[in-house]
mmCIF file of C-alpha atoms in Angstrom:
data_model
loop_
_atom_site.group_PDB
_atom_site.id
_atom_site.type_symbol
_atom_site.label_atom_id
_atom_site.label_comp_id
_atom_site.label_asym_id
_atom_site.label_seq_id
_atom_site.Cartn_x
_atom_site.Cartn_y
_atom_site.Cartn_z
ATOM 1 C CA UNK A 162 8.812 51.365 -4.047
ATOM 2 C CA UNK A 163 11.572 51.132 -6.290
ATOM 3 C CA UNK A 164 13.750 51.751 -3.250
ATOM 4 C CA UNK A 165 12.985 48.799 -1.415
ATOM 5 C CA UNK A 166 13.225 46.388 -4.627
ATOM 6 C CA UNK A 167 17.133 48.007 -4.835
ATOM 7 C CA UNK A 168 17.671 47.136 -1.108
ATOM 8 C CA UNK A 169 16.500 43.568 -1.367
ATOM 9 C CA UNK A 170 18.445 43.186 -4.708
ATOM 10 C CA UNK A 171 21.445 44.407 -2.667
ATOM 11 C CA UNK A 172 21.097 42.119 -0.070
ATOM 12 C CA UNK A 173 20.477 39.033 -2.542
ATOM 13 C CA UNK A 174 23.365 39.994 -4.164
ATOM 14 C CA UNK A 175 25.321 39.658 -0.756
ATOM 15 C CA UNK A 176 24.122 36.469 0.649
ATOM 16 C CA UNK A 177 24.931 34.846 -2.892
ATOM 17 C CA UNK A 178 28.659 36.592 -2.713
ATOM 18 C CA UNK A 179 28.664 35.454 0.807
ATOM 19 C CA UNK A 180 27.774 31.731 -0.199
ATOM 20 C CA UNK A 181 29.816 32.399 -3.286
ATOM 21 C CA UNK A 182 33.135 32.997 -1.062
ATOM 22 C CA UNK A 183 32.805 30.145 1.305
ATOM 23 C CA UNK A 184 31.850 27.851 -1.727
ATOM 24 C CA UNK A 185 35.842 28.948 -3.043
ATOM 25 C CA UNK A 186 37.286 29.020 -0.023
ATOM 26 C CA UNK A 187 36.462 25.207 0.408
ATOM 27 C CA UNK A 188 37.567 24.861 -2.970
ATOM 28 C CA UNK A 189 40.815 26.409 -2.430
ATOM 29 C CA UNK A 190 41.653 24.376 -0.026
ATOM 30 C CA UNK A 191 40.589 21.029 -1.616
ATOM 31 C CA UNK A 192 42.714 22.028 -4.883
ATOM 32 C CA UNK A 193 45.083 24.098 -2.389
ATOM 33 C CA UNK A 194 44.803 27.379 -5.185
ATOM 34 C CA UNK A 195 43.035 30.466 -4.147
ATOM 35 C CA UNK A 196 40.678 32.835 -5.387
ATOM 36 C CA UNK A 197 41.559 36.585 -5.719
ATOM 37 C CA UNK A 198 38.843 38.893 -4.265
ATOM 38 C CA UNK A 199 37.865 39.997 -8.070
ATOM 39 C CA UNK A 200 37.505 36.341 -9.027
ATOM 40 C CA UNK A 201 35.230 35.870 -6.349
ATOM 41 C CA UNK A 202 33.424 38.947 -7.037
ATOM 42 C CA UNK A 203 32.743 38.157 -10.668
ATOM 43 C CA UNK A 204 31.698 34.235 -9.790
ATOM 44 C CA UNK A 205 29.227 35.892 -7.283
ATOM 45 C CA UNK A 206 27.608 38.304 -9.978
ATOM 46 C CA UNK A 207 27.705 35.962 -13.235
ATOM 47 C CA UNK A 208 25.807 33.351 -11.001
ATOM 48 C CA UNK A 209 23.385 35.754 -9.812
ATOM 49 C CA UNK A 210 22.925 37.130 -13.677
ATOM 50 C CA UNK A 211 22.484 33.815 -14.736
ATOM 51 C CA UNK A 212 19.520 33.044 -11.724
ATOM 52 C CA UNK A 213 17.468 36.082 -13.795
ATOM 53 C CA UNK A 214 18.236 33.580 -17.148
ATOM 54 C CA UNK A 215 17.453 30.553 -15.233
ATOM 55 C CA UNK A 216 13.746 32.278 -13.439
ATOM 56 C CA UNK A 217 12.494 33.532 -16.664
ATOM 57 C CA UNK A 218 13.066 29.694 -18.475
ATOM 58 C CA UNK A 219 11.833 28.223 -15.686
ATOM 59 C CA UNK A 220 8.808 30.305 -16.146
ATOM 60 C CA UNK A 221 8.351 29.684 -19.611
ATOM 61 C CA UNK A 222 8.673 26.252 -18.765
ATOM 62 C CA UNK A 223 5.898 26.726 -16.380
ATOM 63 C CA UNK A 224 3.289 28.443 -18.445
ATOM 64 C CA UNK A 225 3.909 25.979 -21.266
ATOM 65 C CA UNK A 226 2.630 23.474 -19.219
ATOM 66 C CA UNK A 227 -0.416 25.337 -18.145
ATOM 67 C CA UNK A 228 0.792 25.948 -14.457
ATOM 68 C CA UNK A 229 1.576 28.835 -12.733
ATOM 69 C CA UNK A 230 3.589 27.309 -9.911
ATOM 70 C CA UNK A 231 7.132 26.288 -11.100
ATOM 71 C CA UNK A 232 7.848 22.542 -10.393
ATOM 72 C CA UNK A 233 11.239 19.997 -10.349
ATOM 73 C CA UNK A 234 10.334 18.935 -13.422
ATOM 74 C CA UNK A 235 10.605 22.762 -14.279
ATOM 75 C CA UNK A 236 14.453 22.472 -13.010
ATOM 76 C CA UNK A 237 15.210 19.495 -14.780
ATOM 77 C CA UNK A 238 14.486 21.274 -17.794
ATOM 78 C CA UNK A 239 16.437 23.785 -17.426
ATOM 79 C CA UNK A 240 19.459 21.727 -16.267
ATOM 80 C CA UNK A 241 18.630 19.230 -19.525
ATOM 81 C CA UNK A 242 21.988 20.992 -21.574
ATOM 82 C CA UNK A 243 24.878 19.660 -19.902
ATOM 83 C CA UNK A 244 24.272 15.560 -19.338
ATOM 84 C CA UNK A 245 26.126 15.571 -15.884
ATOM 85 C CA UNK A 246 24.423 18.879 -14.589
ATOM 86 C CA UNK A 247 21.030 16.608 -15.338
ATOM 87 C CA UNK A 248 21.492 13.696 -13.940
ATOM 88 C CA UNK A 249 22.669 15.075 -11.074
ATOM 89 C CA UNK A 250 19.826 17.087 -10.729
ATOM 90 C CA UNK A 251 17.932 13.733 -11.074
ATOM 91 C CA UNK A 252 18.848 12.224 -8.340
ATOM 92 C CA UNK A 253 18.606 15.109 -5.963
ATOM 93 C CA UNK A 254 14.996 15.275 -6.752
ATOM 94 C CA UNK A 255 14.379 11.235 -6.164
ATOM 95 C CA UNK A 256 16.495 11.924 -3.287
ATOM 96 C CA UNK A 257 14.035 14.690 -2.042
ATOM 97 C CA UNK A 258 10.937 12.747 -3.240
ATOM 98 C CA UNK A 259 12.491 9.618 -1.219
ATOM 99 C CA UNK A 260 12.815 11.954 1.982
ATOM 100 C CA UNK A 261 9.271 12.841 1.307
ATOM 101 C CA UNK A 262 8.200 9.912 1.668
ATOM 102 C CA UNK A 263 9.736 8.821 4.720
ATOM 103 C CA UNK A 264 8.421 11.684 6.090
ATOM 104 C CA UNK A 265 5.052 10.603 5.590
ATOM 105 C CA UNK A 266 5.420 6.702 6.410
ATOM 106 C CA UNK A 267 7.331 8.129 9.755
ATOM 107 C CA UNK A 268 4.056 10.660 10.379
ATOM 108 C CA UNK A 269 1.672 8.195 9.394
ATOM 109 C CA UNK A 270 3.216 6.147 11.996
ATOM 110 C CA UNK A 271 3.489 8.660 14.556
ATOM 111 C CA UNK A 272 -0.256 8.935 14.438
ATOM 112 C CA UNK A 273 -1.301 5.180 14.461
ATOM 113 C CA UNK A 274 1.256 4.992 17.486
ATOM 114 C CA UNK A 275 -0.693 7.878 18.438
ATOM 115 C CA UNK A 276 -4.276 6.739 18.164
ATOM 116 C CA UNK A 277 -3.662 3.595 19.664
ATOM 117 C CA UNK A 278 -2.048 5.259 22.634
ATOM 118 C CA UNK A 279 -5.582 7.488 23.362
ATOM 119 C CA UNK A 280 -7.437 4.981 22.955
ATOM 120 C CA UNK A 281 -5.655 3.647 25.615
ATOM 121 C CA UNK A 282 -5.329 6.756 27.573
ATOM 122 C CA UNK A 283 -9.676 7.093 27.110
ATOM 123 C CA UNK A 284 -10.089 2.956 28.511
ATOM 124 C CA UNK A 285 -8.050 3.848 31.245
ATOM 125 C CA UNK A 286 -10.342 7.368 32.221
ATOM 126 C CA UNK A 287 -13.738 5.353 31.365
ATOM 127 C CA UNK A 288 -12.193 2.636 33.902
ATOM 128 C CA UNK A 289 -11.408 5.667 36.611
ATOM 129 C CA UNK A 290 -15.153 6.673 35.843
ATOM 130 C CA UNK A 291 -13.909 10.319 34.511
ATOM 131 C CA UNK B 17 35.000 15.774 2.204
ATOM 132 C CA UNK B 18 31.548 15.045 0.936
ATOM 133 C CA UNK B 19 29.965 15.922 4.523
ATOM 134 C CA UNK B 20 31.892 19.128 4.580
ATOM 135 C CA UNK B 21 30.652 20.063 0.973
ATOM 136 C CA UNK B 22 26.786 19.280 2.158
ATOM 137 C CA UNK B 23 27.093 21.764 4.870
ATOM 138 C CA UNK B 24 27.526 25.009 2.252
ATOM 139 C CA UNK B 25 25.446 26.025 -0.145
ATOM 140 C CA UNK B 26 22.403 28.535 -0.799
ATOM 141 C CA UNK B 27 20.005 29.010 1.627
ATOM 142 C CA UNK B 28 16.390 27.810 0.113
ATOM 143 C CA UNK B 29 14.985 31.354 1.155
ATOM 144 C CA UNK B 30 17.625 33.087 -0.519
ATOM 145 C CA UNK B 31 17.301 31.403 -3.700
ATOM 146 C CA UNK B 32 13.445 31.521 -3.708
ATOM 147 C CA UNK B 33 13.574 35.224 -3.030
ATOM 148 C CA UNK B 34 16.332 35.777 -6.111
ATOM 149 C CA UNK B 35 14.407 33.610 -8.634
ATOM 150 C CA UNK B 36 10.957 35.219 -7.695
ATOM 151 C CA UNK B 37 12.505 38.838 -8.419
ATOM 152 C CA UNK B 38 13.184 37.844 -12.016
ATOM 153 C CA UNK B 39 9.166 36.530 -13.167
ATOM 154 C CA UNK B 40 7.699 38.292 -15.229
ATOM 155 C CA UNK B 41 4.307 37.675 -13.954
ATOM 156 C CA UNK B 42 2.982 38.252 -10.055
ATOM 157 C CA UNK B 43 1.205 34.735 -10.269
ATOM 158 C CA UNK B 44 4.125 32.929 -10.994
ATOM 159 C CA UNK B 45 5.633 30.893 -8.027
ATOM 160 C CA UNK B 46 8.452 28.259 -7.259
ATOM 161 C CA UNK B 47 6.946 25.153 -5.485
ATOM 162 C CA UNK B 48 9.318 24.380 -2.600
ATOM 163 C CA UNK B 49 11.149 21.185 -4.143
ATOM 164 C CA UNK B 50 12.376 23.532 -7.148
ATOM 165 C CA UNK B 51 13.588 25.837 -4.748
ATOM 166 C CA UNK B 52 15.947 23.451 -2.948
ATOM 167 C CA UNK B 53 16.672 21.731 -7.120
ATOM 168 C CA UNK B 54 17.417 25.229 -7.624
ATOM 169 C CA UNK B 55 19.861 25.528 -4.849
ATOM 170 C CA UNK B 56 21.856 22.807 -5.709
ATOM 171 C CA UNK B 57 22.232 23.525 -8.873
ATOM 172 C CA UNK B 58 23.340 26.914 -8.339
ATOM 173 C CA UNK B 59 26.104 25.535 -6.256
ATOM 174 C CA UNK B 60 27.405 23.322 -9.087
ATOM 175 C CA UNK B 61 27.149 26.425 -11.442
ATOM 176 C CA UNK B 62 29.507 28.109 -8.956
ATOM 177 C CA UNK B 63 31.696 25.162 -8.500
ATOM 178 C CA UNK B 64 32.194 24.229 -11.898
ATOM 179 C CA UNK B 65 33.191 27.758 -12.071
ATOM 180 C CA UNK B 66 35.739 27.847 -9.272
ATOM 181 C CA UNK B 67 37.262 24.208 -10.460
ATOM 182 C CA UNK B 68 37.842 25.597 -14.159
ATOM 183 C CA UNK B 69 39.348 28.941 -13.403
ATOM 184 C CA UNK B 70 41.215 26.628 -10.770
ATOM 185 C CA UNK B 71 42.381 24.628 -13.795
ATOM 186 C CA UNK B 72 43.097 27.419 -16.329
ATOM 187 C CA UNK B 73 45.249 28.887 -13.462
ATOM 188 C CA UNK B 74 47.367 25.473 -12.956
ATOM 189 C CA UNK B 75 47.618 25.425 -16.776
ATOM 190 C CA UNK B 76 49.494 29.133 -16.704
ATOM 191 C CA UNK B 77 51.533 28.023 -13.842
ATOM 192 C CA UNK B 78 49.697 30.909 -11.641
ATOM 193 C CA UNK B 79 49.498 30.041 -7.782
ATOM 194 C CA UNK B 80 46.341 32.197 -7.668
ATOM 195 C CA UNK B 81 43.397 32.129 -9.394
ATOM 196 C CA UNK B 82 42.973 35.938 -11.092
ATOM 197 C CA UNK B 83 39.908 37.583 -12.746
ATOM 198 C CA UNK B 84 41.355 36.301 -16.407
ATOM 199 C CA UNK B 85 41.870 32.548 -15.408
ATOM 200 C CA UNK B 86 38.095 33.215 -14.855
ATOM 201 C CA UNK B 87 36.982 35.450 -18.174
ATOM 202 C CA UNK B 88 39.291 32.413 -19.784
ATOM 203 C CA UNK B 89 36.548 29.853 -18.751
ATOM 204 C CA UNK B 90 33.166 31.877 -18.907
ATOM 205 C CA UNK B 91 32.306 31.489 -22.367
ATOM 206 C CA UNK B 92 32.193 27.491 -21.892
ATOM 207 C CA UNK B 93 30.436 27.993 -18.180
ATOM 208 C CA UNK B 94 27.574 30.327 -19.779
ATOM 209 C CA UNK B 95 25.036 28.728 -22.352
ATOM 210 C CA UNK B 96 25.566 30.243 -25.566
ATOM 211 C CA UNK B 97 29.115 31.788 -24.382
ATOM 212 C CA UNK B 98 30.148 33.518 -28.018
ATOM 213 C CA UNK B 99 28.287 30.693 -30.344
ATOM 214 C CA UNK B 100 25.851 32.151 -31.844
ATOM 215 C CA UNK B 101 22.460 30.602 -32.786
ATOM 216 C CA UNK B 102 21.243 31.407 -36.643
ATOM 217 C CA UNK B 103 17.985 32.668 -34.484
ATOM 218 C CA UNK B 104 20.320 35.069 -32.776
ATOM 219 C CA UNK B 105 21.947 36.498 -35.588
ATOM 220 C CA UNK B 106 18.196 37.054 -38.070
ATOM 221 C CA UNK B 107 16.745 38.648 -34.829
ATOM 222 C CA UNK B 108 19.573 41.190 -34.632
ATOM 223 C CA UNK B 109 18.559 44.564 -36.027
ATOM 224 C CA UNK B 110 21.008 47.035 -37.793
ATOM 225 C CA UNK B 111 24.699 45.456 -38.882
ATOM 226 C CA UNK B 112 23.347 41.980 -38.437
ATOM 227 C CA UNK B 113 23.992 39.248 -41.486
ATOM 228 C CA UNK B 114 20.948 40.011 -42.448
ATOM 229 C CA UNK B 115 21.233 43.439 -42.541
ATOM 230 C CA UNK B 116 24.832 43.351 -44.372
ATOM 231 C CA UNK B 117 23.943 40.959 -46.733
ATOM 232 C CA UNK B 118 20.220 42.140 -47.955
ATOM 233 C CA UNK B 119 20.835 45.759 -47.607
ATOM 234 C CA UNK B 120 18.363 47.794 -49.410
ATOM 235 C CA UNK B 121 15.446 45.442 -49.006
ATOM 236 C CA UNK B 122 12.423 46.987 -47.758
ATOM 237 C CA UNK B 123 11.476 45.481 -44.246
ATOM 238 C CA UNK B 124 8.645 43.846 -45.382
ATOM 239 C CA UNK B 125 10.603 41.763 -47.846
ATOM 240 C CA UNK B 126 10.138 37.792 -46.518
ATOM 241 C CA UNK B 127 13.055 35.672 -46.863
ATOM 242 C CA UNK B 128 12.951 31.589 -46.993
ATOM 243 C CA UNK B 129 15.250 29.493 -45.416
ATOM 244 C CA UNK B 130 16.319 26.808 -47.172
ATOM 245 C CA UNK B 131 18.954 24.786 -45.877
ATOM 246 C CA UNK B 132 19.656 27.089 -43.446
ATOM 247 C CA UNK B 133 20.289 29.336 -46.018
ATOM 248 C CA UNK B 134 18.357 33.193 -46.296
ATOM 249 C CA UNK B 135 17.216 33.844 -49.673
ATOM 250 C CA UNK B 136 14.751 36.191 -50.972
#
């Protein structure tokens, strides 16, 4: 339904002008000079135009490397032009790889902690003959 | 300041959703960490925008920043801007170099490239 893919378009289109404005809001009070409504309007659609550039690399990138599910490495690609842009895309990926894995040392731990506490819990029933 | 910049940005879903709508092919889908990459970078994208057309405006002694401090600045924002690769201007059809310069040559004609140079 051609309908429906217009309406979700729409609405993408408004939650990245809506990020879009608070984005230059902050930044016009940082550097204390405003946008004008049209300025904000045309940041809002040249960064969603550019997100349809950015998908269809990001695909290619993809399928070049035999996968159909894009990856980070996919993003760092496509970030690779400007040397600041990359590196800071760098580091937010160790950053999320790092959270990752503190995730799974805290779950890991969680069930230990866990295990240890039923077999507690099942030495305490066998004692109370349950 | 940092905090306060951490707190805005695009929502994960959002992006996924946006990025999604422009494959070309129904099996092709964005693993969760290059959503989020995605996100972040998008935000720079729109800073780096905001800070230069914040710039060009201070530069023209302009208290607010208007729709051509912003056309001022695209060109360098946007890969490519108005530079135009030698790949972009063969794989133009009518009026291109090409075109212009070998009119009258039958389609099928090959050209060489030497030196970056078309000859026939």
């Amino acid at each position: 339904m051609s309908v429906d893919k217009d309406e979700t378009q729409l609405r993408l289109k408004a939650a990245v002008h809506y990020t879009v404005g608070r984005l230059c809001q902050r930044m016009g009070e940082v550097h204390r000079r405003e946008f004008s409504r049209q300025v904000l309007a045309a940041i809002a659609e040249t960064a969603f135009r550019q997100c349809d550039i950015f998908a269809k690399d990001l695909e290619a990138f993809a399928r070049h490397a035999k996968r159909s599910t894009v990856s980070s490495e996919d993003v760092k690609l496509v970030a690779r032009r400007s040397t600041a842009l990359s590196i800071y895309i760098q580091n937010k990926s160790e950053e999320l790889n790092q959270e990752q894995r503190d995730l799974k040392k805290k779950n890991a731990g969680k069930r230990k902690s866990r295990d240890t506490e039923e077999r507690a819990e099942n030495k305490d029933k066998t004692k109370a003959g349950l | 300041m940092a905090d306060k910049d951490a707190e805005i940005g695009f929502k994960k879903e959002t992006v996924s959703k946006l990025l999604s709508s422009s494959f070309k092919e129904d099996k092709t889908r964005l693993s969760g960490d290059a959503a989020l990459l995605m996100a972040e970078l998008l935000k720079v994208f729109v800073q780096e925008a905001a800070v230069r057309s914040q710039k060009q405006a201070e530069s023209e002694d302009c208290d607010q920043v208007d729709i051509e401090h912003f056309e001022k600045i695209l060109p360098q924002l946007v890969e490519g801007g108005k530079r135009e690769s030698f790949i972009d201007i063969l794989s133009r059809g009518k009026g291109g170099w090409v075109e212009q310069h070998h009119s009258g040559h039958k389609k099928s004609q090959r050209f060489r490239v030497v030196n970056w140079r078309v000859q026939e």
